[in-house]
PDB file of C-alpha atoms and ligand atoms in Angstrom:
ATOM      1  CA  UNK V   1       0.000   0.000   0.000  1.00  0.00           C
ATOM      2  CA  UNK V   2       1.243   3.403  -0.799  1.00  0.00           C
ATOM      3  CA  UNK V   3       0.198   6.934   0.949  1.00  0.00           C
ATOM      4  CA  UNK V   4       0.643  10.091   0.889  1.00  0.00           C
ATOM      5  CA  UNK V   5       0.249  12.331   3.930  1.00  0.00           C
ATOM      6  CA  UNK V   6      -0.433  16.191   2.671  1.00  0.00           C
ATOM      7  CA  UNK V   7      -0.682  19.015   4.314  1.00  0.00           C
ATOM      8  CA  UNK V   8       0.612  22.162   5.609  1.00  0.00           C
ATOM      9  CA  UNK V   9       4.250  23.002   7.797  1.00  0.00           C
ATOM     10  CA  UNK V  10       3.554  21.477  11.390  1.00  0.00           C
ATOM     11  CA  UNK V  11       0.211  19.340  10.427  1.00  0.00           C
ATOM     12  CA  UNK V  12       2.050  16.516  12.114  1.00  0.00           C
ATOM     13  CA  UNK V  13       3.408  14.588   8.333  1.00  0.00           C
ATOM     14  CA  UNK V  14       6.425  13.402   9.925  1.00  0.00           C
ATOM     15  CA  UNK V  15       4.754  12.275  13.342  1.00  0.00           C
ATOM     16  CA  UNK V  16       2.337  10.224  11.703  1.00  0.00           C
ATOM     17  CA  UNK V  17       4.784   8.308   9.085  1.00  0.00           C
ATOM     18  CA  UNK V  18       6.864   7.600  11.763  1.00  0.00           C
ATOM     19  CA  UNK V  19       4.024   5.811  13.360  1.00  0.00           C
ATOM     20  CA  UNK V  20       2.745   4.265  10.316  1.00  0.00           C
ATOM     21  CA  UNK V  21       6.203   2.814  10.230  1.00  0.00           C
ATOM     22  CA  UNK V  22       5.701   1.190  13.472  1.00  0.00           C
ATOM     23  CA  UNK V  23       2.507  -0.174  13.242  1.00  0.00           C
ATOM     24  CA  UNK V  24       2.568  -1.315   9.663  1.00  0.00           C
ATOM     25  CA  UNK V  25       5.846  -1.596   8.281  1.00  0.00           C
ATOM     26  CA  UNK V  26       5.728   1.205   6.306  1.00  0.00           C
ATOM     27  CA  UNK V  27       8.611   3.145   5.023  1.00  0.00           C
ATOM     28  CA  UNK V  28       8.949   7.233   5.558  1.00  0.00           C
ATOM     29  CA  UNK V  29       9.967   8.940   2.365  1.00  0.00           C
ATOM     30  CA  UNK V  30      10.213  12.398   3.716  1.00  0.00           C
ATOM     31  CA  UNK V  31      11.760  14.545   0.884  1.00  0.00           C
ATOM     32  CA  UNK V  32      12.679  17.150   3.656  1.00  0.00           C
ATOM     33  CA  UNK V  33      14.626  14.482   5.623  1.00  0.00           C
ATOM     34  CA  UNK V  34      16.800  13.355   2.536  1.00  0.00           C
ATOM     35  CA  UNK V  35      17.675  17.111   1.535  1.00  0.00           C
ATOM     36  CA  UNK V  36      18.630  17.694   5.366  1.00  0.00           C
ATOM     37  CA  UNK V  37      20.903  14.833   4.833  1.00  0.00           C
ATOM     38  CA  UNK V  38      22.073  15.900   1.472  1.00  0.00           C
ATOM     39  CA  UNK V  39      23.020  19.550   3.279  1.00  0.00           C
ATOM     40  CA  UNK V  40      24.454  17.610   6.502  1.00  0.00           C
ATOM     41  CA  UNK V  41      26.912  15.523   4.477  1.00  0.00           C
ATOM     42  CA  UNK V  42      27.647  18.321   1.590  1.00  0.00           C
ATOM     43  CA  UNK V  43      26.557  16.779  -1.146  1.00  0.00           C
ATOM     44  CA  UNK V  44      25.553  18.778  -4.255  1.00  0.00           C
ATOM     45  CA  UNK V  45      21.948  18.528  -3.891  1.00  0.00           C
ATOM     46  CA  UNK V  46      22.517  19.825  -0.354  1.00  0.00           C
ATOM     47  CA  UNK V  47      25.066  22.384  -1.635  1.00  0.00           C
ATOM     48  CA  UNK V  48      22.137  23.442  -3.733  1.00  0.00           C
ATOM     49  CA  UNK V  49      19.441  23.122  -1.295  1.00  0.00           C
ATOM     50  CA  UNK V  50      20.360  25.002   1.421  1.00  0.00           C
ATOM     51  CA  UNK V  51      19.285  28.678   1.030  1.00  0.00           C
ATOM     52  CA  UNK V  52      16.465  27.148  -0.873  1.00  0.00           C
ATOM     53  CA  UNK V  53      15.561  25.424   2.218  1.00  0.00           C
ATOM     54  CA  UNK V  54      16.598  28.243   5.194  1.00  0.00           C
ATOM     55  CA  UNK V  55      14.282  30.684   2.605  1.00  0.00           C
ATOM     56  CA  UNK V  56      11.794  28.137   3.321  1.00  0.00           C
ATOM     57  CA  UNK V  57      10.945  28.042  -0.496  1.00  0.00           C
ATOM     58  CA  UNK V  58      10.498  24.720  -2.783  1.00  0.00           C
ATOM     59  CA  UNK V  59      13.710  22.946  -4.190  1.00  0.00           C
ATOM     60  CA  UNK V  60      13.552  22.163  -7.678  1.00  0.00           C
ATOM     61  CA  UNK V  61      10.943  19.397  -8.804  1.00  0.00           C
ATOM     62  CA  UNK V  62      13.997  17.187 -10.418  1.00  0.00           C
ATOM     63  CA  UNK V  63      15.968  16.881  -7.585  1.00  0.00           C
ATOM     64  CA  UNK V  64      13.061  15.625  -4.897  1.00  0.00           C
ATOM     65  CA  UNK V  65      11.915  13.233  -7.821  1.00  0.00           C
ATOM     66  CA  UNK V  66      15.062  11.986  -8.211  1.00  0.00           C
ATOM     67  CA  UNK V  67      15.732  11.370  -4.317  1.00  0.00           C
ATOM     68  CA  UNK V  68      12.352   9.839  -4.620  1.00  0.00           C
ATOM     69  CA  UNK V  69      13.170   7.698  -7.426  1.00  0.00           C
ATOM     70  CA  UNK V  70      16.046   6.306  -6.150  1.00  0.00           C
ATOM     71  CA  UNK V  71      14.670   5.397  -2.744  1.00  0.00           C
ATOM     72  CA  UNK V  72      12.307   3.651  -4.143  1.00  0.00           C
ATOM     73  CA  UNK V  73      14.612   1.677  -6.499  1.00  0.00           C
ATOM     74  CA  UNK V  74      16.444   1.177  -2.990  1.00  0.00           C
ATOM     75  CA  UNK V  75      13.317  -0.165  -1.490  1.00  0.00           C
ATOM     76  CA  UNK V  76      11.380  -3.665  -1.253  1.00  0.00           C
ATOM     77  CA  UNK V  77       8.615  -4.035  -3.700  1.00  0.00           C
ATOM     78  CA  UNK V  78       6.535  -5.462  -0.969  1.00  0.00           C
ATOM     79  CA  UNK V  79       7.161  -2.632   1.466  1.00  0.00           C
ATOM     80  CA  UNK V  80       4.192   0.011   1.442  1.00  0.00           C
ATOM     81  CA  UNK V  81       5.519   3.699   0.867  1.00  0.00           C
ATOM     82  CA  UNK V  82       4.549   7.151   3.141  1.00  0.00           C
ATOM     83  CA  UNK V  83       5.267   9.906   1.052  1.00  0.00           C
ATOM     84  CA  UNK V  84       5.748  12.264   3.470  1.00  0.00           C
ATOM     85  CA  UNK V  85       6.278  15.957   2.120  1.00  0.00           C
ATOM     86  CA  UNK V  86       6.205  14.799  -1.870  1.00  0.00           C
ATOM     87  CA  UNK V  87       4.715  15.627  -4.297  1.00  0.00           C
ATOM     88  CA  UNK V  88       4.488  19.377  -3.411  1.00  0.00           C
ATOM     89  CA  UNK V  89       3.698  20.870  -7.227  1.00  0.00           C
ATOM     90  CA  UNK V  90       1.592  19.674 -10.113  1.00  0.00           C
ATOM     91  CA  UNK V  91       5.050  18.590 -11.652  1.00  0.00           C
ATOM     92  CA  UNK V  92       5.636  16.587  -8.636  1.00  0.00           C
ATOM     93  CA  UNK V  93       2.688  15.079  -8.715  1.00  0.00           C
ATOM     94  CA  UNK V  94       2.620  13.903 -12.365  1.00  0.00           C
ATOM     95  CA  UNK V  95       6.634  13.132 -11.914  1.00  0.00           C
ATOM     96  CA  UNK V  96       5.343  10.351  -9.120  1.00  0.00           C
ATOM     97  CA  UNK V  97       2.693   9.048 -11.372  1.00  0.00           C
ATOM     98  CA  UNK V  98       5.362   8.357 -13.978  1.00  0.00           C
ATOM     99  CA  UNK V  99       7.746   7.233 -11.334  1.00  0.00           C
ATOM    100  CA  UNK V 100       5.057   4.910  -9.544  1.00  0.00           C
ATOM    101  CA  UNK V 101       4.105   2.834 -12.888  1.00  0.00           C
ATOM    102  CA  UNK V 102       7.724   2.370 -13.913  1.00  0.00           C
ATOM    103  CA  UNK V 103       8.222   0.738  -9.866  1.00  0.00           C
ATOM    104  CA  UNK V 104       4.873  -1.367 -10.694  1.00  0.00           C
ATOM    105  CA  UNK V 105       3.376   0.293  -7.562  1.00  0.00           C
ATOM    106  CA  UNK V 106      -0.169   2.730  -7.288  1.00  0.00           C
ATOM    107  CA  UNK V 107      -1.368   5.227  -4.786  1.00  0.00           C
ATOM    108  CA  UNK V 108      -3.990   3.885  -2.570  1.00  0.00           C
ATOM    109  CA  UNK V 109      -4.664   7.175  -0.280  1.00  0.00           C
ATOM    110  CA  UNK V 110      -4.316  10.957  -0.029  1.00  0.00           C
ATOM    111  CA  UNK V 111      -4.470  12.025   3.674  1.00  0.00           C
ATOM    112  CA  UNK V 112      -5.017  15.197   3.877  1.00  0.00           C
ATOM    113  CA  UNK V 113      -4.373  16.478   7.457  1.00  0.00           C
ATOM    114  CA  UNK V 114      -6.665  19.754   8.123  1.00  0.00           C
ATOM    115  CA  UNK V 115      -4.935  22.100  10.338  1.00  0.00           C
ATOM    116  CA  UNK V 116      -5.293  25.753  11.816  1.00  0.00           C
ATOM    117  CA  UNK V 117      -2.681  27.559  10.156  1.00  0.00           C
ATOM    118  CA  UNK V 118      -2.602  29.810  13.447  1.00  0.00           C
ATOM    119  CA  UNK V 119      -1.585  26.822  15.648  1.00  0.00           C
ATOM    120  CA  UNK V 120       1.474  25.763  13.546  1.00  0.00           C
ATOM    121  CA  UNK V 121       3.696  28.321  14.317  1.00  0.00           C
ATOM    122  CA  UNK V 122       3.518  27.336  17.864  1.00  0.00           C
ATOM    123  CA  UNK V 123       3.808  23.692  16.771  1.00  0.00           C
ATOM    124  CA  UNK V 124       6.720  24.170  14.438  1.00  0.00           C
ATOM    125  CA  UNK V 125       9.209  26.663  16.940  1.00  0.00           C
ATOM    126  CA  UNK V 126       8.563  24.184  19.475  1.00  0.00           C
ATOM    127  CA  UNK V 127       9.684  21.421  18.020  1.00  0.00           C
ATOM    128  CA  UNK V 128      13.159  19.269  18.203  1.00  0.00           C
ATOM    129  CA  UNK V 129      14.376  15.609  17.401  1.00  0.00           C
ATOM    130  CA  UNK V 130      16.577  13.048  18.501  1.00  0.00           C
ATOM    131  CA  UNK V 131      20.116  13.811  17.038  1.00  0.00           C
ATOM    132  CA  UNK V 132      20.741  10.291  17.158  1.00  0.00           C
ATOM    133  CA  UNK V 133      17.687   8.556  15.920  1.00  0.00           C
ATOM    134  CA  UNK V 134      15.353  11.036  14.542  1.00  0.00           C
ATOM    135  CA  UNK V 135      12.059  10.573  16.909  1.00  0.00           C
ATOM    136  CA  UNK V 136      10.048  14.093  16.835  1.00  0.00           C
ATOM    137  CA  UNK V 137       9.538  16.224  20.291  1.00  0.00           C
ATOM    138  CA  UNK V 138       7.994  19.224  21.115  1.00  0.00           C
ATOM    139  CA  UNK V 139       8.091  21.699  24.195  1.00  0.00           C
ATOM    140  CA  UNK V 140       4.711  21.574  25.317  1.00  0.00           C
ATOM    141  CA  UNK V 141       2.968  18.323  23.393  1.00  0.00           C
ATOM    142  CA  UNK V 142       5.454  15.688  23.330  1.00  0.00           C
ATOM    143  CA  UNK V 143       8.391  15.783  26.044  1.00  0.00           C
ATOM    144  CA  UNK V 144      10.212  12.989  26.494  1.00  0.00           C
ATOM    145  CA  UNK V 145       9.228  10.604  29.153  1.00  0.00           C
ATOM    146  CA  UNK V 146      12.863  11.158  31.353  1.00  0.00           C
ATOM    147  CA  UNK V 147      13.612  14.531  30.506  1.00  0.00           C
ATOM    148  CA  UNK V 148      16.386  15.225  28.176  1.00  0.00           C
ATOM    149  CA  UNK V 149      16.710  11.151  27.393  1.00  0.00           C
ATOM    150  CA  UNK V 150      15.156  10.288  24.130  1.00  0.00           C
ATOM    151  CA  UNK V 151      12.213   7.401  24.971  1.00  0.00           C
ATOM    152  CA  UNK V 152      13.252   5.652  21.506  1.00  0.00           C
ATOM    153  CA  UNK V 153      17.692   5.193  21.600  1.00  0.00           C
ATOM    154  CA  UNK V 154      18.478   6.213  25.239  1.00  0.00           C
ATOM    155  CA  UNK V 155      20.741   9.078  23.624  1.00  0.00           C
ATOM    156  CA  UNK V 156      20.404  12.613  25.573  1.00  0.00           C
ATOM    157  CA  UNK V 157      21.655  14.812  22.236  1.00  0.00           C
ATOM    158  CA  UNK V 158      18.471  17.032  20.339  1.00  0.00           C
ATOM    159  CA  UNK V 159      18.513  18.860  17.615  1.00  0.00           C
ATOM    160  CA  UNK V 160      16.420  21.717  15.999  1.00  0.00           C
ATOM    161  CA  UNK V 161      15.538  22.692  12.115  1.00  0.00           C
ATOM    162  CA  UNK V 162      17.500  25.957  10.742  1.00  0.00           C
ATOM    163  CA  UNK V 163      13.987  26.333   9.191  1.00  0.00           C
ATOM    164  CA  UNK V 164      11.759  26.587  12.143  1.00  0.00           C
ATOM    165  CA  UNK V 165      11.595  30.228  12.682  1.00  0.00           C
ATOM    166  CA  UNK V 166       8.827  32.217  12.580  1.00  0.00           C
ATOM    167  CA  UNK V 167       9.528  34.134   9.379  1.00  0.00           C
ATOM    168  CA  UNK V 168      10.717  31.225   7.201  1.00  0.00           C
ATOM    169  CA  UNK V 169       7.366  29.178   8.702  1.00  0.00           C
ATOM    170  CA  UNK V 170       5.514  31.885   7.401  1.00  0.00           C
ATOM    171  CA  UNK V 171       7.181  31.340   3.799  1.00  0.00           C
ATOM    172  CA  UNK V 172       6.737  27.916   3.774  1.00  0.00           C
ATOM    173  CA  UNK V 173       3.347  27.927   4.185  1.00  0.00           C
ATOM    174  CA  UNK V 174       2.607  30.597   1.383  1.00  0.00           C
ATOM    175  CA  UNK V 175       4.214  28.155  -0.696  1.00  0.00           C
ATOM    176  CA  UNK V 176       1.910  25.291   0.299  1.00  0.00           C
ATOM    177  CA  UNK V 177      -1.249  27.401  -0.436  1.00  0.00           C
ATOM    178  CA  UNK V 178       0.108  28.667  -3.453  1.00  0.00           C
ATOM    179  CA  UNK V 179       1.554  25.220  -5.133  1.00  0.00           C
ATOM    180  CA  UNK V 180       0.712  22.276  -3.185  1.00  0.00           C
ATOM    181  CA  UNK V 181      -2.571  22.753  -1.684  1.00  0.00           C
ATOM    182  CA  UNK V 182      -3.582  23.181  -5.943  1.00  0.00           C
ATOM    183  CA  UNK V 183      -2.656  19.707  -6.462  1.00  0.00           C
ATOM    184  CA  UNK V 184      -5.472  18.165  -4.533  1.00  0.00           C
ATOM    185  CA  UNK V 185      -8.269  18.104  -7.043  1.00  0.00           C
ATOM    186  CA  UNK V 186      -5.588  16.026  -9.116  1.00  0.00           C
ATOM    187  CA  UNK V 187      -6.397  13.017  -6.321  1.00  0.00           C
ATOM    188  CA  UNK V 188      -9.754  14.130  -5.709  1.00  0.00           C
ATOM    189  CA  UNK V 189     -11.050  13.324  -9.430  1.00  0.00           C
ATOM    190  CA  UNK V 190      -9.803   9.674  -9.135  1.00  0.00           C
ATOM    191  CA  UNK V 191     -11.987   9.254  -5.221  1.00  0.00           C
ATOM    192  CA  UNK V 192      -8.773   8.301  -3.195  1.00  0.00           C
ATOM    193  CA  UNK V 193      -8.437  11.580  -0.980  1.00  0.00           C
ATOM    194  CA  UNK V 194      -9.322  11.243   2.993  1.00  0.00           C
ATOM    195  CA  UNK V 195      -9.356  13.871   5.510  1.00  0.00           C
ATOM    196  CA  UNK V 196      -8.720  13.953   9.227  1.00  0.00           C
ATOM    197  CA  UNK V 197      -8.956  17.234  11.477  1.00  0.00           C
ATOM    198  CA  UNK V 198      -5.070  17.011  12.563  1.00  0.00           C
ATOM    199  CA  UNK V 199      -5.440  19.357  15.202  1.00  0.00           C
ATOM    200  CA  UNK V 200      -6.774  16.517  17.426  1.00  0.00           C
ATOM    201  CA  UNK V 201      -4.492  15.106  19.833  1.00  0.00           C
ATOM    202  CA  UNK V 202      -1.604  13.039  18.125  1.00  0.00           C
ATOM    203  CA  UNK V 203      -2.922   9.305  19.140  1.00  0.00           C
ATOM    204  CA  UNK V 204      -6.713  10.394  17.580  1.00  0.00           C
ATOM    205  CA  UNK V 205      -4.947  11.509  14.847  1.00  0.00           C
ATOM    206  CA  UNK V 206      -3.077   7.974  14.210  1.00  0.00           C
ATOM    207  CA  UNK V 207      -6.474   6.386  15.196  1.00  0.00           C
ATOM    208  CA  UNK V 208      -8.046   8.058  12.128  1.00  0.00           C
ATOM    209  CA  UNK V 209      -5.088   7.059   9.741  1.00  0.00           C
ATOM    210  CA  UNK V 210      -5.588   3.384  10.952  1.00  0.00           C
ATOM    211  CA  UNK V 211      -9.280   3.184  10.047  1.00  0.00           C
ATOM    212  CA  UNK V 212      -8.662   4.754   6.426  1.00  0.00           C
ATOM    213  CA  UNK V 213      -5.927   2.486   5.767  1.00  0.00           C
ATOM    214  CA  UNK V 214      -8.070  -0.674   7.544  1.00  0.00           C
TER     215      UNK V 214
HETATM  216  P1  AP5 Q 301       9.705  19.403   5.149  1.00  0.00           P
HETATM  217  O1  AP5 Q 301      10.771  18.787   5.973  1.00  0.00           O
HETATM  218  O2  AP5 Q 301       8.805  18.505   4.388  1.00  0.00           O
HETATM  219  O3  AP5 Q 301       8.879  20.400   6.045  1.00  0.00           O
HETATM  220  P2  AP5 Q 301       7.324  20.846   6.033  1.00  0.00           P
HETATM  221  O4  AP5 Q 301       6.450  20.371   4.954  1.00  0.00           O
HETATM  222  O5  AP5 Q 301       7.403  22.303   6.175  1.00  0.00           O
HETATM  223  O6  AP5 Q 301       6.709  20.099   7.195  1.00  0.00           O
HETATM  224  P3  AP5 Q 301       7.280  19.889   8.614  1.00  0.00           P
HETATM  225  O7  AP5 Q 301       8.277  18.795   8.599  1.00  0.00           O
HETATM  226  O8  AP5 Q 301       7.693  21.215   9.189  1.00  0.00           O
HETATM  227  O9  AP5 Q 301       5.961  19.486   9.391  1.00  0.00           O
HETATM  228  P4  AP5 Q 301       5.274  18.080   9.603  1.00  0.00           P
HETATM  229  O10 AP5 Q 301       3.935  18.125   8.926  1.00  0.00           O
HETATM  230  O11 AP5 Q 301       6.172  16.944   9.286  1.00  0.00           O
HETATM  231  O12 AP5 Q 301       4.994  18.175  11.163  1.00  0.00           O
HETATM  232  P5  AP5 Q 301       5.621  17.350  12.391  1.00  0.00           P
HETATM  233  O13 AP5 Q 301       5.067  15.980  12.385  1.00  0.00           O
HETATM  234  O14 AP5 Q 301       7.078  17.524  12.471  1.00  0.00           O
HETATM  235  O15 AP5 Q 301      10.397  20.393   4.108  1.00  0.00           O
HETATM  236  C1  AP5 Q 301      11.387  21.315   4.505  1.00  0.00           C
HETATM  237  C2  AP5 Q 301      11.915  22.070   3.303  1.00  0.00           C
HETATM  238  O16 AP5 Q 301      12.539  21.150   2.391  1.00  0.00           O
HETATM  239  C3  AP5 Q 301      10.855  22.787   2.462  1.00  0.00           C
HETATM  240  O17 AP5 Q 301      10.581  24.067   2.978  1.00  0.00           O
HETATM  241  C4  AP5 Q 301      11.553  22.827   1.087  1.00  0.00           C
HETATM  242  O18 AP5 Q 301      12.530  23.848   1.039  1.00  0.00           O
HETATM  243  C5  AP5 Q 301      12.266  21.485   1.036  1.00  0.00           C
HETATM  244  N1  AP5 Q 301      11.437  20.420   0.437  1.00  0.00           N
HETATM  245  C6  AP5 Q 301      11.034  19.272   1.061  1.00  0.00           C
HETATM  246  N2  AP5 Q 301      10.287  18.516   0.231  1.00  0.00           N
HETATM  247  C7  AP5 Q 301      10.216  19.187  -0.942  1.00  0.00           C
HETATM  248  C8  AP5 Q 301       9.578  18.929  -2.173  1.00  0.00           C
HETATM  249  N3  AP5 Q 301       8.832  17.817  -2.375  1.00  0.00           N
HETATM  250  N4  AP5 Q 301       9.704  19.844  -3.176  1.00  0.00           N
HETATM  251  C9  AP5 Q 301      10.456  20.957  -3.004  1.00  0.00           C
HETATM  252  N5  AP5 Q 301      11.077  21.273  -1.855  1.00  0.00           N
HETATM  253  C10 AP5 Q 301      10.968  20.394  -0.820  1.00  0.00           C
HETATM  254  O19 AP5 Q 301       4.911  18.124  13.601  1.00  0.00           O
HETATM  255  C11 AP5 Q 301       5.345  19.426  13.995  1.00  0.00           C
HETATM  256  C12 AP5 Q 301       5.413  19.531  15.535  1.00  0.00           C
HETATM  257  O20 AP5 Q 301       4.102  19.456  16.070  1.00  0.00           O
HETATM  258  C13 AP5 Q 301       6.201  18.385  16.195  1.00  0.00           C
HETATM  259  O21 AP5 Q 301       6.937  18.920  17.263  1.00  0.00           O
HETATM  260  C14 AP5 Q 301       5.130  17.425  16.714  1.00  0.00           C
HETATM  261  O22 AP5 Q 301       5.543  16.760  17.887  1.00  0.00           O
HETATM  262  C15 AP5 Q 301       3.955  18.347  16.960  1.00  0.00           C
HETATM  263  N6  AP5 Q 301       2.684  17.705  16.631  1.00  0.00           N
HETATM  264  C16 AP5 Q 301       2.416  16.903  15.558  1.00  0.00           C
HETATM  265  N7  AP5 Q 301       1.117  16.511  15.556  1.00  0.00           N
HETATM  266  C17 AP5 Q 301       0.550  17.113  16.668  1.00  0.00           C
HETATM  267  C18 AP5 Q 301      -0.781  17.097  17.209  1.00  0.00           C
HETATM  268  N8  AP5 Q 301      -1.771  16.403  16.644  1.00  0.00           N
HETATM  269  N9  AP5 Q 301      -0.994  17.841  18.329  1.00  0.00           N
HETATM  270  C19 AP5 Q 301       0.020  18.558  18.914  1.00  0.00           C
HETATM  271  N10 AP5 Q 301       1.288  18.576  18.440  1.00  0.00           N
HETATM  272  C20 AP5 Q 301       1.554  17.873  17.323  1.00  0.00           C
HETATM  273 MG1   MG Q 302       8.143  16.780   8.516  1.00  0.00          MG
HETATM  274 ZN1   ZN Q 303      16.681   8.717  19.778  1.00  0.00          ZN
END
């Protein structure tokens, strides 16, 4: 089964596909992740990406359909995919059609998570992640259990986004209403598009993922 999880900055993408992960051995393809790996280990695509991405404005359609691509190529046929930030633009979202049919594989949902863009902000600066393993935190919503020990590797190193600011935020989310909120109708015309209210509490949230994908 593949997904994809749309929605604005801070609607909770990357929370839920790391629980989808867990509870039914999904992968994550999070385009963001791979270009803040590209930019952590200097590659050209994160030589490239990096004022693109501290701007908080889109990186160029080729180079997230390529990561795409090749994660997928990387990947198990039999392993359902969470795309997780991709497509973003019409051009992403025909590239993925094209790129979906050449891996033998079809989208089965569009999860839309409906947010309050108001909330976000608040979501997003609060936020930070495991240095070591990656599991998402947040000031006020999601501490973890011991306090300054993360509850999934033990490690007691966090780290948080060059992007979460409150003017780059801002950016980010004029370009989702202005390019990738537009691509919805694309999934809506062929009846696979769900929506949950993401501004429930994370576990309801995950609760209304499990029965679409049931
Ligand atoms: P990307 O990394 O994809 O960032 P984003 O879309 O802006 O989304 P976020 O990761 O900020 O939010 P999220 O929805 O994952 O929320 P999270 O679960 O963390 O992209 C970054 C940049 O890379 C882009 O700006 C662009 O430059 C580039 N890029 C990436 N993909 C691209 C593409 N396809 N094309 C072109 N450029 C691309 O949740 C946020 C916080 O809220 C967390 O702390 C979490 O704990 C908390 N939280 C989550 N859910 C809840 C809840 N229900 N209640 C309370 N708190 C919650
Ligand atoms: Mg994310
Ligand atoms: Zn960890």
């Amino acid at each position: 089964m593949d997904i994809i999880l749309l929605g604005p900055p801070g609607a909770g993408k990357g929370t839920q596909a790391q629980r989808l992960e867990q509870r039914h051995g999904m992968r994550q393809l999070s385009t963001g992740d791979m270009l803040r790996g590209a930019v952590r280990a200097g590659t050209p695509v994160g030589l490239k990406a990096k004022a693109v991405m501290d701007r908080g404005e889109l990186v160029s359609d080729e180079i997230v359909s390529e990561l795409i691509d090749a994660e997928l190529t990387a990947m198990g046929d039999d392993v359902g995919a969470i795309f997780d930030g991709y497509p973003r633009t019409a051009a992403q979202a025909s590239a993925l059609d094209e790129i979906l049919a050449r891996h033998g594989r079809s989208l089965d949902h569009v999860i839309e998570l409906v947010v309050d863009e108001d909330a976000l902000v608040e979501r997003i600066t609060g936020r930070f992640t495991c240095a070591n393993c990656g599991a998402g935190y947040h000031d006020s919503f999601k501490q973890p259990a011991r306090p300054g020990v993360c509850d999934e590797c033990g490690a007691t190193e966090f780290k948080r986004r060059p992007d979460d600011n409150e003017e780059t935020v801002r950016t980010r989310m004029v370009e989702y209403r202005a390019k990738t909120a537009p691509i919805l109708p694309i999934y809506e015309e062929r009846g696979i598009v769900s929506r949950v209210d993401g501004m429930q509490a994370i576990d309801e949230v995950t609760g209304n993922i499990d029965a679409i994908l049931a």
